[in-house]
Amino acid sequence: MTNSPRFGCDELLVEAYEKAQAVYGKLDLAIDAYLAHLVSIIEKYLGRSPDDLEAIAFLDKTHTLDLYLTIACSEGSERAWEQFIAIYRSFIFRLANQACSNESVGDELAGNLIADLFAPDRWNRPRIASYDGQASLATWLRVIVSHRAADERELKWNSVERLDDLPDVMDGAGMKRIETEARAGLCRRMILDALKGASEGLTTRERFILVMIYGESLRAKEVARLLDVSPSRVSRQLQQIHRKIKREAIAILSERHRLCEEAIKACFLDIVENPEYSLLGLLKTDRTEYDAP
Amino acid sequence: MIEGIRRKIIRSISPAWRKELESACPDIELLAAYLENNLSKKARKLVEAHLLECRLCRRVVAQAIKSKSVVPDPLLPRKTSCS
């Protein structure tokens, strides 16, 4: 048996090893190596001498089955890698193709990712060794694929010249345009002020719901999964947030800017029709463009 | 003042998560645990606050959660014996 300290949950740790072996078969992973890895994870999260009950509860939430496979992979077991490839290869490719919306880019991303999981990290361990069982291996892979796909998109976005950055060309009716723009600018400032005020009154949770639904196009069901609440609760909260924003924006336009009802209606029409007045921009951090005088 | 409260919350949570939450972006393991609701309430709130600030992490989480309805988790091998 092993000499590793196991915080009074020896039986559970051994049981986890046996269960994993029953599922994956023998992967040339010694029980000591498996237990030492689990102990290091427990210590990482709970410190060196955690309470027994705390350690047992922690172990209960940890994906020990998936860890058996990844620890065996990181220990260089060929059988483990074969199992990993058999179970997760097509999953990774499907995830990458779904995230990239271009098959060749997706295939390349998936191929590179699988190769990188084998490759050593800065501690000279395969990348897969950093999996710590606090989510299922499938979810961990989902996040890695999504991260790489997002990085890819970010790179593309940065390499595209933005229209806003192109120099403006003054036409013949330049002066008239400036005058019109000055008037429009006043309305714009009032609308942005109202939206900014309304967004500042939202809680972090309310901003999170709006950004995820409108900014990232998640459905109420998906946001509910993230927040660990029911989808109907997210829908109800969304309606409340809409009402709250409208109420607050009306108050600012009428009290601070002294607009009459008709003018407020016109402002709201403008807000709806003009994508420039995106509340999302105010909810996220890139507030500077709206703060500019 | 808000920064003070944030630091207080960070101090009161697990040292492993604390290190990640104090740095610029949470690591893959933390985001994955967030997706599975395997974080304390306080840690979850900090991740959500970070997601509001960071477009890249927000996209990662959104993409990962969207993928769940399109690409289901792979099936594990069947148990070879009763446990």
PDB file of N, CA, C and O in Angstrom, chain A residues 175-238:
ATOM      1  N   MET A 175     -19.840  72.134 -43.960  1.00  0.00           N
ATOM      2  CA  MET A 175     -20.291  73.003 -42.873  1.00  0.00           C
ATOM      3  C   MET A 175     -21.711  72.641 -42.438  1.00  0.00           C
ATOM      4  O   MET A 175     -22.014  72.579 -41.245  1.00  0.00           O
ATOM      5  N   LYS A 176     -22.573  72.395 -43.453  1.00  0.00           N
ATOM      6  CA  LYS A 176     -23.964  72.064 -43.147  1.00  0.00           C
ATOM      7  C   LYS A 176     -24.015  70.761 -42.346  1.00  0.00           C
ATOM      8  O   LYS A 176     -24.784  70.602 -41.401  1.00  0.00           O
ATOM      9  N   ARG A 177     -23.162  69.877 -42.751  1.00  0.00           N
ATOM     10  CA  ARG A 177     -23.147  68.577 -42.078  1.00  0.00           C
ATOM     11  C   ARG A 177     -22.709  68.747 -40.609  1.00  0.00           C
ATOM     12  O   ARG A 177     -23.249  68.139 -39.713  1.00  0.00           O
ATOM     13  N   ILE A 178     -21.747  69.643 -40.404  1.00  0.00           N
ATOM     14  CA  ILE A 178     -21.255  69.856 -39.036  1.00  0.00           C
ATOM     15  C   ILE A 178     -22.383  70.396 -38.156  1.00  0.00           C
ATOM     16  O   ILE A 178     -22.565  69.982 -37.016  1.00  0.00           O
ATOM     17  N   GLU A 179     -23.181  71.313 -38.748  1.00  0.00           N
ATOM     18  CA  GLU A 179     -24.296  71.915 -37.993  1.00  0.00           C
ATOM     19  C   GLU A 179     -25.324  70.844 -37.595  1.00  0.00           C
ATOM     20  O   GLU A 179     -25.745  70.755 -36.445  1.00  0.00           O
ATOM     21  N   THR A 180     -25.670  70.013 -38.583  1.00  0.00           N
ATOM     22  CA  THR A 180     -26.635  68.937 -38.312  1.00  0.00           C
ATOM     23  C   THR A 180     -26.078  67.991 -37.266  1.00  0.00           C
ATOM     24  O   THR A 180     -26.776  67.544 -36.356  1.00  0.00           O
ATOM     25  N   GLU A 181     -24.781  67.717 -37.412  1.00  0.00           N
ATOM     26  CA  GLU A 181     -24.152  66.784 -36.480  1.00  0.00           C
ATOM     27  C   GLU A 181     -24.115  67.346 -35.063  1.00  0.00           C
ATOM     28  O   GLU A 181     -24.235  66.606 -34.092  1.00  0.00           O
ATOM     29  N   ALA A 182     -23.975  68.668 -34.971  1.00  0.00           N
ATOM     30  CA  ALA A 182     -23.939  69.287 -33.643  1.00  0.00           C
ATOM     31  C   ALA A 182     -25.278  69.096 -32.943  1.00  0.00           C
ATOM     32  O   ALA A 182     -25.335  68.780 -31.748  1.00  0.00           O
ATOM     33  N   ARG A 183     -26.376  69.274 -33.716  1.00  0.00           N
ATOM     34  CA  ARG A 183     -27.714  69.087 -33.138  1.00  0.00           C
ATOM     35  C   ARG A 183     -27.916  67.612 -32.763  1.00  0.00           C
ATOM     36  O   ARG A 183     -28.362  67.287 -31.674  1.00  0.00           O
ATOM     37  N   ALA A 184     -27.535  66.774 -33.690  1.00  0.00           N
ATOM     38  CA  ALA A 184     -27.683  65.339 -33.426  1.00  0.00           C
ATOM     39  C   ALA A 184     -26.822  64.929 -32.238  1.00  0.00           C
ATOM     40  O   ALA A 184     -27.199  64.077 -31.433  1.00  0.00           O
ATOM     41  N   GLY A 185     -25.686  65.602 -32.116  1.00  0.00           N
ATOM     42  CA  GLY A 185     -24.764  65.293 -31.017  1.00  0.00           C
ATOM     43  C   GLY A 185     -25.393  65.562 -29.662  1.00  0.00           C
ATOM     44  O   GLY A 185     -25.182  64.814 -28.705  1.00  0.00           O
ATOM     45  N   LEU A 186     -26.199  66.636 -29.591  1.00  0.00           N
ATOM     46  CA  LEU A 186     -26.861  66.978 -28.324  1.00  0.00           C
ATOM     47  C   LEU A 186     -27.832  65.861 -27.924  1.00  0.00           C
ATOM     48  O   LEU A 186     -27.859  65.418 -26.779  1.00  0.00           O
ATOM     49  N   CYS A 187     -28.650  65.417 -28.922  1.00  0.00           N
ATOM     50  CA  CYS A 187     -29.589  64.316 -28.658  1.00  0.00           C
ATOM     51  C   CYS A 187     -28.829  63.069 -28.251  1.00  0.00           C
ATOM     52  O   CYS A 187     -29.206  62.368 -27.317  1.00  0.00           O
ATOM     53  N   ARG A 188     -27.751  62.857 -28.967  1.00  0.00           N
ATOM     54  CA  ARG A 188     -26.963  61.649 -28.711  1.00  0.00           C
ATOM     55  C   ARG A 188     -26.458  61.653 -27.272  1.00  0.00           C
ATOM     56  O   ARG A 188     -26.542  60.649 -26.569  1.00  0.00           O
ATOM     57  N   ARG A 189     -25.974  62.798 -26.837  1.00  0.00           N
ATOM     58  CA  ARG A 189     -25.437  62.888 -25.478  1.00  0.00           C
ATOM     59  C   ARG A 189     -26.522  62.611 -24.439  1.00  0.00           C
ATOM     60  O   ARG A 189     -26.292  61.948 -23.446  1.00  0.00           O
ATOM     61  N   MET A 190     -27.752  63.143 -24.713  1.00  0.00           N
ATOM     62  CA  MET A 190     -28.847  62.926 -23.755  1.00  0.00           C
ATOM     63  C   MET A 190     -29.228  61.451 -23.691  1.00  0.00           C
ATOM     64  O   MET A 190     -29.440  60.893 -22.620  1.00  0.00           O
ATOM     65  N   ILE A 191     -29.314  60.843 -24.869  1.00  0.00           N
ATOM     66  CA  ILE A 191     -29.691  59.420 -24.906  1.00  0.00           C
ATOM     67  C   ILE A 191     -28.631  58.568 -24.210  1.00  0.00           C
ATOM     68  O   ILE A 191     -28.935  57.705 -23.387  1.00  0.00           O
ATOM     69  N   LEU A 192     -27.372  58.863 -24.534  1.00  0.00           N
ATOM     70  CA  LEU A 192     -26.301  58.068 -23.914  1.00  0.00           C
ATOM     71  C   LEU A 192     -26.264  58.273 -22.404  1.00  0.00           C
ATOM     72  O   LEU A 192     -26.025  57.333 -21.640  1.00  0.00           O
ATOM     73  N   ASP A 193     -26.542  59.512 -21.986  1.00  0.00           N
ATOM     74  CA  ASP A 193     -26.570  59.801 -20.552  1.00  0.00           C
ATOM     75  C   ASP A 193     -27.670  58.982 -19.864  1.00  0.00           C
ATOM     76  O   ASP A 193     -27.460  58.409 -18.792  1.00  0.00           O
ATOM     77  N   ALA A 194     -28.835  58.933 -20.539  1.00  0.00           N
ATOM     78  CA  ALA A 194     -29.962  58.175 -19.968  1.00  0.00           C
ATOM     79  C   ALA A 194     -29.623  56.687 -19.891  1.00  0.00           C
ATOM     80  O   ALA A 194     -29.873  56.020 -18.877  1.00  0.00           O
ATOM     81  N   LEU A 195     -29.031  56.164 -20.962  1.00  0.00           N
ATOM     82  CA  LEU A 195     -28.692  54.738 -20.972  1.00  0.00           C
ATOM     83  C   LEU A 195     -27.594  54.422 -19.952  1.00  0.00           C
ATOM     84  O   LEU A 195     -27.630  53.401 -19.272  1.00  0.00           O
ATOM     85  N   LYS A 196     -26.656  55.347 -19.857  1.00  0.00           N
ATOM     86  CA  LYS A 196     -25.559  55.139 -18.909  1.00  0.00           C
ATOM     87  C   LYS A 196     -26.110  55.119 -17.480  1.00  0.00           C
ATOM     88  O   LYS A 196     -25.780  54.234 -16.681  1.00  0.00           O
ATOM     89  N   GLY A 197     -26.971  56.097 -17.192  1.00  0.00           N
ATOM     90  CA  GLY A 197     -27.578  56.156 -15.851  1.00  0.00           C
ATOM     91  C   GLY A 197     -28.371  54.896 -15.547  1.00  0.00           C
ATOM     92  O   GLY A 197     -28.287  54.331 -14.457  1.00  0.00           O
ATOM     93  N   ALA A 198     -29.133  54.450 -16.584  1.00  0.00           N
ATOM     94  CA  ALA A 198     -29.966  53.253 -16.383  1.00  0.00           C
ATOM     95  C   ALA A 198     -29.084  52.029 -16.143  1.00  0.00           C
ATOM     96  O   ALA A 198     -29.382  51.195 -15.293  1.00  0.00           O
ATOM     97  N   SER A 199     -27.981  51.948 -16.870  1.00  0.00           N
ATOM     98  CA  SER A 199     -27.122  50.762 -16.721  1.00  0.00           C
ATOM     99  C   SER A 199     -26.391  50.771 -15.381  1.00  0.00           C
ATOM    100  O   SER A 199     -26.114  49.727 -14.814  1.00  0.00           O
ATOM    101  N   GLU A 200     -26.116  51.968 -14.865  1.00  0.00           N
ATOM    102  CA  GLU A 200     -25.414  52.037 -13.580  1.00  0.00           C
ATOM    103  C   GLU A 200     -26.278  51.564 -12.424  1.00  0.00           C
ATOM    104  O   GLU A 200     -25.777  51.155 -11.384  1.00  0.00           O
ATOM    105  N   GLY A 201     -27.591  51.638 -12.630  1.00  0.00           N
ATOM    106  CA  GLY A 201     -28.497  51.201 -11.566  1.00  0.00           C
ATOM    107  C   GLY A 201     -28.676  49.686 -11.521  1.00  0.00           C
ATOM    108  O   GLY A 201     -29.354  49.166 -10.642  1.00  0.00           O
ATOM    109  N   LEU A 202     -28.069  48.984 -12.474  1.00  0.00           N
ATOM    110  CA  LEU A 202     -28.246  47.525 -12.500  1.00  0.00           C
ATOM    111  C   LEU A 202     -27.242  46.836 -11.583  1.00  0.00           C
ATOM    112  O   LEU A 202     -26.114  47.313 -11.420  1.00  0.00           O
ATOM    113  N   THR A 203     -27.655  45.703 -11.032  1.00  0.00           N
ATOM    114  CA  THR A 203     -26.728  44.924 -10.211  1.00  0.00           C
ATOM    115  C   THR A 203     -25.812  44.121 -11.140  1.00  0.00           C
ATOM    116  O   THR A 203     -26.094  43.991 -12.343  1.00  0.00           O
ATOM    117  N   THR A 204     -24.735  43.557 -10.559  1.00  0.00           N
ATOM    118  CA  THR A 204     -23.814  42.748 -11.368  1.00  0.00           C
ATOM    119  C   THR A 204     -24.567  41.584 -12.006  1.00  0.00           C
ATOM    120  O   THR A 204     -24.357  41.261 -13.175  1.00  0.00           O
ATOM    121  N   ARG A 205     -25.453  40.951 -11.236  1.00  0.00           N
ATOM    122  CA  ARG A 205     -26.209  39.806 -11.754  1.00  0.00           C
ATOM    123  C   ARG A 205     -27.079  40.237 -12.942  1.00  0.00           C
ATOM    124  O   ARG A 205     -27.141  39.563 -13.960  1.00  0.00           O
ATOM    125  N   GLU A 206     -27.725  41.411 -12.821  1.00  0.00           N
ATOM    126  CA  GLU A 206     -28.589  41.900 -13.906  1.00  0.00           C
ATOM    127  C   GLU A 206     -27.778  42.216 -15.158  1.00  0.00           C
ATOM    128  O   GLU A 206     -28.165  41.868 -16.279  1.00  0.00           O
ATOM    129  N   ARG A 207     -26.611  42.826 -14.949  1.00  0.00           N
ATOM    130  CA  ARG A 207     -25.742  43.136 -16.098  1.00  0.00           C
ATOM    131  C   ARG A 207     -25.263  41.853 -16.755  1.00  0.00           C
ATOM    132  O   ARG A 207     -25.194  41.745 -17.980  1.00  0.00           O
ATOM    133  N   PHE A 208     -24.943  40.871 -15.903  1.00  0.00           N
ATOM    134  CA  PHE A 208     -24.456  39.583 -16.411  1.00  0.00           C
ATOM    135  C   PHE A 208     -25.516  38.932 -17.315  1.00  0.00           C
ATOM    136  O   PHE A 208     -25.206  38.445 -18.399  1.00  0.00           O
ATOM    137  N   ILE A 209     -26.761  38.947 -16.854  1.00  0.00           N
ATOM    138  CA  ILE A 209     -27.845  38.333 -17.643  1.00  0.00           C
ATOM    139  C   ILE A 209     -27.982  39.037 -18.994  1.00  0.00           C
ATOM    140  O   ILE A 209     -28.056  38.402 -20.050  1.00  0.00           O
ATOM    141  N   LEU A 210     -27.991  40.365 -18.983  1.00  0.00           N
ATOM    142  CA  LEU A 210     -28.140  41.117 -20.244  1.00  0.00           C
ATOM    143  C   LEU A 210     -26.985  40.847 -21.202  1.00  0.00           C
ATOM    144  O   LEU A 210     -27.196  40.599 -22.390  1.00  0.00           O
ATOM    145  N   VAL A 211     -25.770  40.885 -20.666  1.00  0.00           N
ATOM    146  CA  VAL A 211     -24.596  40.704 -21.524  1.00  0.00           C
ATOM    147  C   VAL A 211     -24.576  39.305 -22.124  1.00  0.00           C
ATOM    148  O   VAL A 211     -24.270  39.126 -23.310  1.00  0.00           O
ATOM    149  N   MET A 212     -24.930  38.301 -21.317  1.00  0.00           N
ATOM    150  CA  MET A 212     -24.896  36.935 -21.827  1.00  0.00           C
ATOM    151  C   MET A 212     -26.008  36.699 -22.857  1.00  0.00           C
ATOM    152  O   MET A 212     -25.803  36.008 -23.850  1.00  0.00           O
ATOM    153  N   ILE A 213     -27.185  37.273 -22.628  1.00  0.00           N
ATOM    154  CA  ILE A 213     -28.301  37.035 -23.553  1.00  0.00           C
ATOM    155  C   ILE A 213     -28.149  37.861 -24.838  1.00  0.00           C
ATOM    156  O   ILE A 213     -28.245  37.323 -25.933  1.00  0.00           O
ATOM    157  N   TYR A 214     -27.878  39.147 -24.704  1.00  0.00           N
ATOM    158  CA  TYR A 214     -27.818  39.986 -25.901  1.00  0.00           C
ATOM    159  C   TYR A 214     -26.412  40.073 -26.504  1.00  0.00           C
ATOM    160  O   TYR A 214     -26.258  40.189 -27.713  1.00  0.00           O
ATOM    161  N   GLY A 215     -25.407  40.029 -25.649  1.00  0.00           N
ATOM    162  CA  GLY A 215     -24.040  40.149 -26.153  1.00  0.00           C
ATOM    163  C   GLY A 215     -23.499  38.837 -26.687  1.00  0.00           C
ATOM    164  O   GLY A 215     -22.829  38.801 -27.704  1.00  0.00           O
ATOM    165  N   GLU A 216     -23.784  37.747 -25.974  1.00  0.00           N
ATOM    166  CA  GLU A 216     -23.216  36.456 -26.370  1.00  0.00           C
ATOM    167  C   GLU A 216     -24.267  35.516 -26.957  1.00  0.00           C
ATOM    168  O   GLU A 216     -23.989  34.340 -27.202  1.00  0.00           O
ATOM    169  N   SER A 217     -25.488  36.025 -27.131  1.00  0.00           N
ATOM    170  CA  SER A 217     -26.590  35.263 -27.747  1.00  0.00           C
ATOM    171  C   SER A 217     -26.897  33.932 -27.039  1.00  0.00           C
ATOM    172  O   SER A 217     -27.214  32.940 -27.688  1.00  0.00           O
ATOM    173  N   LEU A 218     -26.766  33.912 -25.721  1.00  0.00           N
ATOM    174  CA  LEU A 218     -27.162  32.701 -24.993  1.00  0.00           C
ATOM    175  C   LEU A 218     -28.673  32.709 -24.805  1.00  0.00           C
ATOM    176  O   LEU A 218     -29.299  33.764 -24.751  1.00  0.00           O
ATOM    177  N   ARG A 219     -29.254  31.500 -24.692  1.00  0.00           N
ATOM    178  CA  ARG A 219     -30.686  31.425 -24.408  1.00  0.00           C
ATOM    179  C   ARG A 219     -30.882  31.464 -22.897  1.00  0.00           C
ATOM    180  O   ARG A 219     -29.944  31.194 -22.126  1.00  0.00           O
ATOM    181  N   ALA A 220     -32.136  31.785 -22.506  1.00  0.00           N
ATOM    182  CA  ALA A 220     -32.432  31.870 -21.061  1.00  0.00           C
ATOM    183  C   ALA A 220     -32.048  30.561 -20.374  1.00  0.00           C
ATOM    184  O   ALA A 220     -31.532  30.563 -19.255  1.00  0.00           O
ATOM    185  N   LYS A 221     -32.281  29.448 -21.090  1.00  0.00           N
ATOM    186  CA  LYS A 221     -31.972  28.129 -20.530  1.00  0.00           C
ATOM    187  C   LYS A 221     -30.467  28.001 -20.224  1.00  0.00           C
ATOM    188  O   LYS A 221     -30.069  27.457 -19.192  1.00  0.00           O
ATOM    189  N   GLU A 222     -29.652  28.533 -21.131  1.00  0.00           N
ATOM    190  CA  GLU A 222     -28.200  28.417 -20.951  1.00  0.00           C
ATOM    191  C   GLU A 222     -27.698  29.343 -19.842  1.00  0.00           C
ATOM    192  O   GLU A 222     -26.831  28.968 -19.055  1.00  0.00           O
ATOM    193  N   VAL A 223     -28.277  30.541 -19.789  1.00  0.00           N
ATOM    194  CA  VAL A 223     -27.894  31.457 -18.703  1.00  0.00           C
ATOM    195  C   VAL A 223     -28.325  30.853 -17.360  1.00  0.00           C
ATOM    196  O   VAL A 223     -27.600  30.924 -16.364  1.00  0.00           O
ATOM    197  N   ALA A 224     -29.497  30.227 -17.361  1.00  0.00           N
ATOM    198  CA  ALA A 224     -29.999  29.614 -16.127  1.00  0.00           C
ATOM    199  C   ALA A 224     -29.036  28.530 -15.657  1.00  0.00           C
ATOM    200  O   ALA A 224     -28.771  28.395 -14.461  1.00  0.00           O
ATOM    201  N   ARG A 225     -28.472  27.790 -16.618  1.00  0.00           N
ATOM    202  CA  ARG A 225     -27.526  26.732 -16.249  1.00  0.00           C
ATOM    203  C   ARG A 225     -26.284  27.338 -15.598  1.00  0.00           C
ATOM    204  O   ARG A 225     -25.767  26.840 -14.615  1.00  0.00           O
ATOM    205  N   LEU A 226     -25.829  28.467 -16.155  1.00  0.00           N
ATOM    206  CA  LEU A 226     -24.649  29.133 -15.583  1.00  0.00           C
ATOM    207  C   LEU A 226     -24.919  29.644 -14.177  1.00  0.00           C
ATOM    208  O   LEU A 226     -24.071  29.575 -13.307  1.00  0.00           O
ATOM    209  N   LEU A 227     -26.120  30.176 -13.986  1.00  0.00           N
ATOM    210  CA  LEU A 227     -26.431  30.792 -12.695  1.00  0.00           C
ATOM    211  C   LEU A 227     -27.036  29.807 -11.701  1.00  0.00           C
ATOM    212  O   LEU A 227     -27.325  30.177 -10.565  1.00  0.00           O
ATOM    213  N   ASP A 228     -27.248  28.585 -12.161  1.00  0.00           N
ATOM    214  CA  ASP A 228     -27.822  27.545 -11.311  1.00  0.00           C
ATOM    215  C   ASP A 228     -29.211  27.944 -10.796  1.00  0.00           C
ATOM    216  O   ASP A 228     -29.519  27.788  -9.612  1.00  0.00           O
ATOM    217  N   VAL A 229     -30.025  28.501 -11.692  1.00  0.00           N
ATOM    218  CA  VAL A 229     -31.423  28.823 -11.362  1.00  0.00           C
ATOM    219  C   VAL A 229     -32.307  28.279 -12.489  1.00  0.00           C
ATOM    220  O   VAL A 229     -31.798  27.773 -13.490  1.00  0.00           O
ATOM    221  N   SER A 230     -33.624  28.398 -12.329  1.00  0.00           N
ATOM    222  CA  SER A 230     -34.506  27.868 -13.370  1.00  0.00           C
ATOM    223  C   SER A 230     -34.588  28.848 -14.549  1.00  0.00           C
ATOM    224  O   SER A 230     -34.446  30.060 -14.360  1.00  0.00           O
ATOM    225  N   PRO A 231     -34.829  28.332 -15.782  1.00  0.00           N
ATOM    226  CA  PRO A 231     -34.943  29.221 -16.943  1.00  0.00           C
ATOM    227  C   PRO A 231     -36.068  30.245 -16.776  1.00  0.00           C
ATOM    228  O   PRO A 231     -35.937  31.396 -17.203  1.00  0.00           O
ATOM    229  N   SER A 232     -37.170  29.835 -16.133  1.00  0.00           N
ATOM    230  CA  SER A 232     -38.277  30.788 -15.977  1.00  0.00           C
ATOM    231  C   SER A 232     -37.863  31.953 -15.077  1.00  0.00           C
ATOM    232  O   SER A 232     -38.299  33.077 -15.250  1.00  0.00           O
ATOM    233  N   ARG A 233     -36.978  31.652 -14.129  1.00  0.00           N
ATOM    234  CA  ARG A 233     -36.514  32.735 -13.252  1.00  0.00           C
ATOM    235  C   ARG A 233     -35.676  33.740 -14.046  1.00  0.00           C
ATOM    236  O   ARG A 233     -35.782  34.946 -13.854  1.00  0.00           O
ATOM    237  N   VAL A 234     -34.861  33.223 -14.978  1.00  0.00           N
ATOM    238  CA  VAL A 234     -34.050  34.124 -15.809  1.00  0.00           C
ATOM    239  C   VAL A 234     -34.970  34.980 -16.682  1.00  0.00           C
ATOM    240  O   VAL A 234     -34.785  36.195 -16.797  1.00  0.00           O
ATOM    241  N   SER A 235     -36.014  34.349 -17.271  1.00  0.00           N
ATOM    242  CA  SER A 235     -36.943  35.109 -18.123  1.00  0.00           C
ATOM    243  C   SER A 235     -37.652  36.194 -17.321  1.00  0.00           C
ATOM    244  O   SER A 235     -37.798  37.328 -17.783  1.00  0.00           O
ATOM    245  N   ARG A 236     -38.085  35.823 -16.117  1.00  0.00           N
ATOM    246  CA  ARG A 236     -38.765  36.822 -15.262  1.00  0.00           C
ATOM    247  C   ARG A 236     -37.813  37.973 -14.939  1.00  0.00           C
ATOM    248  O   ARG A 236     -38.172  39.135 -15.009  1.00  0.00           O
ATOM    249  N   GLN A 237     -36.563  37.592 -14.594  1.00  0.00           N
ATOM    250  CA  GLN A 237     -35.593  38.624 -14.231  1.00  0.00           C
ATOM    251  C   GLN A 237     -35.302  39.544 -15.412  1.00  0.00           C
ATOM    252  O   GLN A 237     -35.145  40.750 -15.256  1.00  0.00           O
ATOM    253  N   LEU A 238     -35.278  38.947 -16.610  1.00  0.00           N
ATOM    254  CA  LEU A 238     -35.015  39.728 -17.817  1.00  0.00           C
ATOM    255  C   LEU A 238     -36.108  40.781 -18.023  1.00  0.00           C
ATOM    256  O   LEU A 238     -35.825  41.939 -18.340  1.00  0.00           O
TER     257      LEU A 238
END
